[in-house]
């Protein structure tokens, strides 16, 4: 056999060995990615041992074939080469083991983390590729429809979130305002006895459930404040007006307010006999705010109720002439409502 053929066989044997080792390493990595850490270490050792055994068996087979074909002189040279190669491989394996033993545990963990991150990145890239291929296969019409649906869903979600946020903010503002009004120091107000007198008269003549709440409003000169049930609002007002002991004959103020969660009417009355003022409030449904008119009791309620009707859309039934007094009868909407949108934005 010629020296050129011998060299070709050695190269083929080396290539086969390298291929077998690469295949073994690939299989070991795939098995390691699927197993827990403890099983992975055992699997790596087994795979390494199998690959080593396979490579050695293949090398021995090649060596035997070449020995059988070569003359005795060439066989000795081949044996010497094989022995030198085996010695070099053994020395390389020994050095690798020594280096692995010298490496701290942290470096090993980092290497494992890098391998896991690389595998994760590869999987993510593959998923993106599949998604792009799926999108590329869809007809243009389906893609546009899907985009429109996604945009509509996002818009609806944003609108719902904004609406919920606005409702929560309105509720918080109302609660904060009412808590400030109700908040009273430990020291009794000088008007507390008068408030008790008024509440006692209302409960005696109108009923126990006529008032939803009553308190001294510290933020408004300690004025006694009554929160009426909508069903008993007119009856309470009538008692305040005509009771001989109370006699609140003067209506100094009436206005409406949009609290977003509800509408509210605020009436400020004064009794010259008691030398005392009182505030009467009532909360109304925002979608259809309606309440009896106080004009039959106080003629001064006429225009303030028309103003509340004009700017807030509150209906005062049994009012003698309820109409818009600031805006025209054909005006669209109610400007003092928090959700008012101008009909003609250029005006």
Short mmCIF file of N, CA and C in Angstrom, two decimals, residues 174-287:
data_model
loop_
_atom_site.label_atom_id
_atom_site.label_comp_id
_atom_site.label_asym_id
_atom_site.label_seq_id
_atom_site.Cartn_x
_atom_site.Cartn_y
_atom_site.Cartn_z
N UNK A 174 -66.88 63.07 45.69
CA UNK A 174 -68.10 63.23 46.47
C UNK A 174 -67.88 62.81 47.92
N UNK A 175 -67.23 61.64 48.09
CA UNK A 175 -66.97 61.14 49.44
C UNK A 175 -66.07 62.09 50.22
N UNK A 176 -65.07 62.65 49.52
CA UNK A 176 -64.15 63.57 50.18
C UNK A 176 -64.88 64.84 50.61
N UNK A 177 -65.75 65.37 49.73
CA UNK A 177 -66.47 66.59 50.06
C UNK A 177 -67.41 66.37 51.24
N UNK A 178 -68.12 65.23 51.19
CA UNK A 178 -69.06 64.95 52.26
C UNK A 178 -68.35 64.69 53.58
N UNK A 179 -67.19 64.02 53.51
CA UNK A 179 -66.44 63.75 54.74
C UNK A 179 -65.92 65.05 55.35
N UNK A 180 -65.55 66.00 54.48
CA UNK A 180 -65.11 67.29 54.99
C UNK A 180 -66.25 68.04 55.65
N UNK A 181 -67.47 67.94 55.06
CA UNK A 181 -68.61 68.61 55.63
C UNK A 181 -69.01 68.00 56.97
N UNK A 182 -68.93 66.66 57.04
CA UNK A 182 -69.36 65.96 58.24
C UNK A 182 -68.30 66.01 59.33
N UNK A 183 -67.06 66.20 58.93
CA UNK A 183 -65.96 66.18 59.89
C UNK A 183 -66.12 67.28 60.93
N UNK A 184 -66.31 66.89 62.18
CA UNK A 184 -66.51 67.86 63.25
C UNK A 184 -65.52 67.61 64.36
N UNK A 185 -65.01 68.67 64.99
CA UNK A 185 -64.11 68.50 66.13
C UNK A 185 -64.85 67.90 67.32
N UNK A 186 -64.09 67.52 68.32
CA UNK A 186 -64.70 66.94 69.51
C UNK A 186 -65.55 67.96 70.27
N UNK A 187 -65.22 69.25 70.14
CA UNK A 187 -65.99 70.30 70.81
C UNK A 187 -67.33 70.50 70.11
N UNK A 188 -68.40 70.53 70.86
CA UNK A 188 -69.73 70.68 70.28
C UNK A 188 -69.91 72.07 69.68
N UNK A 189 -70.66 72.12 68.57
CA UNK A 189 -70.95 73.38 67.93
C UNK A 189 -72.01 74.14 68.74
N UNK A 190 -71.95 75.47 68.76
CA UNK A 190 -73.00 76.25 69.45
C UNK A 190 -74.37 76.07 68.81
N UNK A 191 -74.39 75.56 67.56
CA UNK A 191 -75.66 75.35 66.88
C UNK A 191 -76.19 73.92 67.02
N UNK A 192 -75.49 73.08 67.79
CA UNK A 192 -75.90 71.68 67.90
C UNK A 192 -77.29 71.56 68.52
N UNK A 193 -77.60 72.39 69.54
CA UNK A 193 -78.91 72.30 70.19
C UNK A 193 -80.03 72.70 69.21
N UNK A 194 -79.77 73.66 68.35
CA UNK A 194 -80.77 74.08 67.37
C UNK A 194 -80.98 73.00 66.32
N UNK A 195 -79.88 72.34 65.92
CA UNK A 195 -80.02 71.22 64.98
C UNK A 195 -80.85 70.10 65.60
N UNK A 196 -80.59 69.79 66.86
CA UNK A 196 -81.37 68.75 67.54
C UNK A 196 -82.85 69.12 67.60
N UNK A 197 -83.14 70.39 67.83
CA UNK A 197 -84.53 70.85 67.89
C UNK A 197 -85.22 70.68 66.54
N UNK A 198 -84.52 71.03 65.45
CA UNK A 198 -85.09 70.92 64.11
C UNK A 198 -85.31 69.45 63.74
N UNK A 199 -84.31 68.61 64.02
CA UNK A 199 -84.42 67.17 63.68
C UNK A 199 -85.57 66.54 64.47
N UNK A 200 -85.71 66.92 65.74
CA UNK A 200 -86.79 66.36 66.56
C UNK A 200 -88.16 66.73 65.99
N UNK A 201 -88.29 67.97 65.53
CA UNK A 201 -89.57 68.40 64.96
C UNK A 201 -89.88 67.65 63.68
N UNK A 202 -88.87 67.44 62.84
CA UNK A 202 -89.07 66.72 61.57
C UNK A 202 -89.47 65.28 61.83
N UNK A 203 -88.78 64.61 62.74
CA UNK A 203 -89.09 63.20 63.02
C UNK A 203 -90.46 63.05 63.66
N UNK A 204 -90.90 64.06 64.41
CA UNK A 204 -92.21 63.98 65.05
C UNK A 204 -93.34 64.20 64.06
N UNK A 205 -93.16 65.12 63.13
CA UNK A 205 -94.26 65.50 62.23
C UNK A 205 -94.20 64.80 60.86
N UNK A 206 -92.98 64.49 60.36
CA UNK A 206 -92.86 63.89 59.03
C UNK A 206 -92.58 62.39 59.13
N UNK A 207 -91.76 61.97 60.06
CA UNK A 207 -91.45 60.56 60.22
C UNK A 207 -89.99 60.31 60.51
N UNK A 208 -89.69 59.12 61.07
CA UNK A 208 -88.32 58.78 61.46
C UNK A 208 -87.38 58.66 60.26
N UNK A 209 -87.89 58.19 59.13
CA UNK A 209 -87.03 58.01 57.95
C UNK A 209 -87.04 59.19 57.00
N UNK A 210 -87.54 60.32 57.45
CA UNK A 210 -87.64 61.48 56.55
C UNK A 210 -86.26 62.04 56.19
N UNK A 211 -85.31 61.97 57.13
CA UNK A 211 -83.97 62.48 56.90
C UNK A 211 -83.00 61.32 56.66
N UNK A 212 -82.19 61.47 55.62
CA UNK A 212 -81.12 60.48 55.38
C UNK A 212 -79.91 60.76 56.26
N UNK A 213 -79.73 62.06 56.59
CA UNK A 213 -78.54 62.45 57.34
C UNK A 213 -78.75 63.87 57.87
N UNK A 214 -78.07 64.20 58.96
CA UNK A 214 -78.06 65.57 59.47
C UNK A 214 -76.76 65.80 60.22
N UNK A 215 -76.19 67.00 60.10
CA UNK A 215 -74.91 67.30 60.71
C UNK A 215 -74.68 68.80 60.75
N UNK A 216 -73.67 69.20 61.51
CA UNK A 216 -73.22 70.59 61.54
C UNK A 216 -72.11 70.74 60.51
N UNK A 217 -72.29 71.65 59.57
CA UNK A 217 -71.28 71.88 58.53
C UNK A 217 -70.26 72.90 59.04
N UNK A 218 -69.13 72.39 59.53
CA UNK A 218 -68.09 73.24 60.09
C UNK A 218 -67.47 74.17 59.04
N UNK A 219 -67.53 73.75 57.78
CA UNK A 219 -66.91 74.55 56.72
C UNK A 219 -67.81 75.69 56.25
N UNK A 220 -69.01 75.74 56.75
CA UNK A 220 -69.95 76.79 56.34
C UNK A 220 -70.59 77.43 57.58
N UNK A 221 -69.74 77.99 58.44
CA UNK A 221 -70.19 78.74 59.62
C UNK A 221 -71.11 77.93 60.53
N UNK A 222 -70.81 76.63 60.66
CA UNK A 222 -71.55 75.73 61.57
C UNK A 222 -73.05 75.70 61.27
N UNK A 223 -73.41 75.80 60.00
CA UNK A 223 -74.82 75.79 59.66
C UNK A 223 -75.38 74.37 59.84
N UNK A 224 -76.51 74.20 60.52
CA UNK A 224 -77.16 72.89 60.59
C UNK A 224 -77.59 72.44 59.19
N UNK A 225 -77.23 71.22 58.85
CA UNK A 225 -77.48 70.73 57.48
C UNK A 225 -78.35 69.48 57.54
N UNK A 226 -79.39 69.47 56.71
CA UNK A 226 -80.33 68.36 56.64
C UNK A 226 -80.26 67.74 55.24
N UNK A 227 -80.11 66.43 55.16
CA UNK A 227 -80.14 65.71 53.87
C UNK A 227 -81.45 64.94 53.83
N UNK A 228 -82.37 65.38 52.97
CA UNK A 228 -83.72 64.82 52.93
C UNK A 228 -83.83 63.65 51.98
N UNK A 229 -84.74 62.74 52.30
CA UNK A 229 -85.14 61.70 51.36
C UNK A 229 -85.93 62.38 50.24
N UNK A 230 -85.68 62.06 48.95
CA UNK A 230 -86.43 62.72 47.87
C UNK A 230 -87.95 62.65 48.05
N UNK A 231 -88.44 61.57 48.65
CA UNK A 231 -89.90 61.43 48.83
C UNK A 231 -90.43 62.37 49.92
N UNK A 232 -89.58 62.79 50.84
CA UNK A 232 -90.05 63.64 51.95
C UNK A 232 -89.49 65.06 51.85
N UNK A 233 -88.81 65.38 50.75
CA UNK A 233 -88.18 66.69 50.57
C UNK A 233 -89.19 67.84 50.72
N UNK A 234 -90.31 67.74 50.01
CA UNK A 234 -91.30 68.83 50.05
C UNK A 234 -91.96 68.91 51.43
N UNK A 235 -92.23 67.77 52.05
CA UNK A 235 -92.88 67.77 53.37
C UNK A 235 -91.98 68.41 54.42
N UNK A 236 -90.67 68.13 54.35
CA UNK A 236 -89.73 68.74 55.30
C UNK A 236 -89.67 70.25 55.07
N UNK A 237 -89.58 70.65 53.79
CA UNK A 237 -89.54 72.08 53.48
C UNK A 237 -90.80 72.79 53.98
N UNK A 238 -91.95 72.14 53.83
CA UNK A 238 -93.22 72.74 54.27
C UNK A 238 -93.23 72.90 55.79
N UNK A 239 -92.69 71.90 56.52
CA UNK A 239 -92.62 72.01 57.98
C UNK A 239 -91.70 73.15 58.40
N UNK A 240 -90.54 73.24 57.74
CA UNK A 240 -89.60 74.31 58.07
C UNK A 240 -90.24 75.69 57.81
N UNK A 241 -91.08 75.76 56.79
CA UNK A 241 -91.68 77.05 56.44
C UNK A 241 -92.80 77.46 57.40
N UNK A 242 -93.65 76.53 57.78
CA UNK A 242 -94.88 76.91 58.48
C UNK A 242 -94.92 76.51 59.95
N UNK A 243 -93.97 75.73 60.45
CA UNK A 243 -94.00 75.39 61.87
C UNK A 243 -93.79 76.66 62.71
N UNK A 244 -94.62 76.84 63.75
CA UNK A 244 -94.58 78.07 64.53
C UNK A 244 -93.27 78.23 65.29
N UNK A 245 -92.67 77.12 65.71
CA UNK A 245 -91.42 77.20 66.46
C UNK A 245 -90.22 77.40 65.53
N UNK A 246 -90.31 76.91 64.31
CA UNK A 246 -89.18 77.01 63.37
C UNK A 246 -89.31 78.27 62.49
N UNK A 247 -90.35 78.30 61.68
CA UNK A 247 -90.67 79.49 60.88
C UNK A 247 -89.49 80.01 60.04
N UNK A 248 -88.97 79.12 59.15
CA UNK A 248 -87.92 79.54 58.21
C UNK A 248 -88.62 80.21 57.02
N UNK A 249 -88.86 81.50 57.17
CA UNK A 249 -89.68 82.22 56.20
C UNK A 249 -88.90 82.79 55.03
N UNK A 250 -87.57 82.76 55.12
CA UNK A 250 -86.77 83.43 54.06
C UNK A 250 -85.88 82.40 53.34
N UNK A 251 -86.08 82.28 52.03
CA UNK A 251 -85.21 81.43 51.19
C UNK A 251 -84.15 82.34 50.57
N UNK A 252 -82.92 82.17 51.01
CA UNK A 252 -81.84 83.05 50.54
C UNK A 252 -81.07 82.46 49.36
N UNK A 253 -81.16 81.16 49.15
CA UNK A 253 -80.37 80.55 48.06
C UNK A 253 -80.96 79.20 47.68
N UNK A 254 -80.91 78.90 46.38
CA UNK A 254 -81.25 77.58 45.86
C UNK A 254 -80.41 77.35 44.60
N UNK A 255 -79.68 76.26 44.56
CA UNK A 255 -78.89 75.96 43.35
C UNK A 255 -78.71 74.45 43.22
N UNK A 256 -78.39 74.04 42.02
CA UNK A 256 -78.13 72.63 41.74
C UNK A 256 -76.66 72.39 41.42
N UNK A 257 -76.21 71.14 41.62
CA UNK A 257 -74.81 70.77 41.35
C UNK A 257 -74.77 69.38 40.74
N UNK A 258 -73.90 69.21 39.75
CA UNK A 258 -73.66 67.89 39.15
C UNK A 258 -72.43 67.28 39.80
N UNK A 259 -72.62 66.19 40.55
CA UNK A 259 -71.50 65.49 41.19
C UNK A 259 -71.05 64.28 40.37
N UNK A 260 -71.51 64.18 39.13
CA UNK A 260 -71.20 63.07 38.21
C UNK A 260 -71.86 61.76 38.62
N UNK A 261 -71.85 61.43 39.93
CA UNK A 261 -72.54 60.22 40.38
C UNK A 261 -74.01 60.50 40.66
N UNK A 262 -74.37 61.78 40.90
CA UNK A 262 -75.74 62.18 41.18
C UNK A 262 -75.87 63.69 41.04
N UNK A 263 -77.11 64.17 40.99
CA UNK A 263 -77.40 65.61 41.05
C UNK A 263 -77.78 65.96 42.49
N UNK A 264 -77.59 67.24 42.85
CA UNK A 264 -77.94 67.64 44.20
C UNK A 264 -78.55 69.04 44.19
N UNK A 265 -79.62 69.21 44.97
CA UNK A 265 -80.24 70.52 45.18
C UNK A 265 -79.86 71.00 46.58
N UNK A 266 -79.41 72.24 46.65
CA UNK A 266 -79.03 72.84 47.94
C UNK A 266 -79.91 74.07 48.16
N UNK A 267 -80.61 74.10 49.32
CA UNK A 267 -81.51 75.21 49.66
C UNK A 267 -81.04 75.80 50.99
N UNK A 268 -80.83 77.10 51.01
CA UNK A 268 -80.42 77.78 52.25
C UNK A 268 -81.59 78.64 52.75
N UNK A 269 -82.02 78.38 54.01
CA UNK A 269 -83.17 79.04 54.59
C UNK A 269 -82.75 79.79 55.86
N UNK A 270 -83.55 80.80 56.22
CA UNK A 270 -83.25 81.55 57.45
C UNK A 270 -84.54 81.79 58.24
N UNK A 271 -84.43 81.63 59.57
CA UNK A 271 -85.55 81.89 60.48
C UNK A 271 -85.22 83.12 61.32
N UNK A 272 -86.00 84.17 61.14
CA UNK A 272 -85.78 85.37 61.96
C UNK A 272 -86.23 85.13 63.40
N UNK A 273 -87.20 84.23 63.60
CA UNK A 273 -87.70 83.93 64.93
C UNK A 273 -86.64 83.21 65.75
N UNK A 274 -85.95 82.22 65.11
CA UNK A 274 -84.90 81.47 65.81
C UNK A 274 -83.54 82.16 65.69
N UNK A 275 -83.49 83.15 64.79
CA UNK A 275 -82.20 83.78 64.46
C UNK A 275 -81.18 82.70 64.05
N UNK A 276 -81.62 81.84 63.16
CA UNK A 276 -80.81 80.69 62.76
C UNK A 276 -81.05 80.38 61.29
N UNK A 277 -79.97 79.87 60.63
CA UNK A 277 -80.08 79.41 59.25
C UNK A 277 -80.01 77.88 59.22
N UNK A 278 -80.52 77.30 58.15
CA UNK A 278 -80.46 75.86 57.97
C UNK A 278 -80.27 75.56 56.48
N UNK A 279 -79.54 74.51 56.20
CA UNK A 279 -79.34 74.07 54.80
C UNK A 279 -80.12 72.78 54.58
N UNK A 280 -80.91 72.75 53.53
CA UNK A 280 -81.69 71.57 53.15
C UNK A 280 -81.15 71.04 51.83
N UNK A 281 -80.71 69.77 51.81
CA UNK A 281 -80.13 69.17 50.61
C UNK A 281 -80.91 67.93 50.23
N UNK A 282 -80.92 67.61 48.94
CA UNK A 282 -81.53 66.39 48.45
C UNK A 282 -80.74 65.89 47.25
N UNK A 283 -80.46 64.58 47.21
CA UNK A 283 -79.71 63.96 46.11
C UNK A 283 -80.68 63.34 45.13
N UNK A 284 -80.43 63.58 43.82
CA UNK A 284 -81.32 63.12 42.76
C UNK A 284 -80.60 62.20 41.79
N UNK A 285 -81.39 61.35 41.14
CA UNK A 285 -80.86 60.47 40.10
C UNK A 285 -80.35 61.33 38.94
N UNK A 286 -79.13 61.07 38.47
CA UNK A 286 -78.53 61.94 37.46
C UNK A 286 -79.18 61.78 36.09
N UNK A 287 -79.66 60.59 35.77
CA UNK A 287 -80.24 60.36 34.45
C UNK A 287 -81.61 61.02 34.29
#
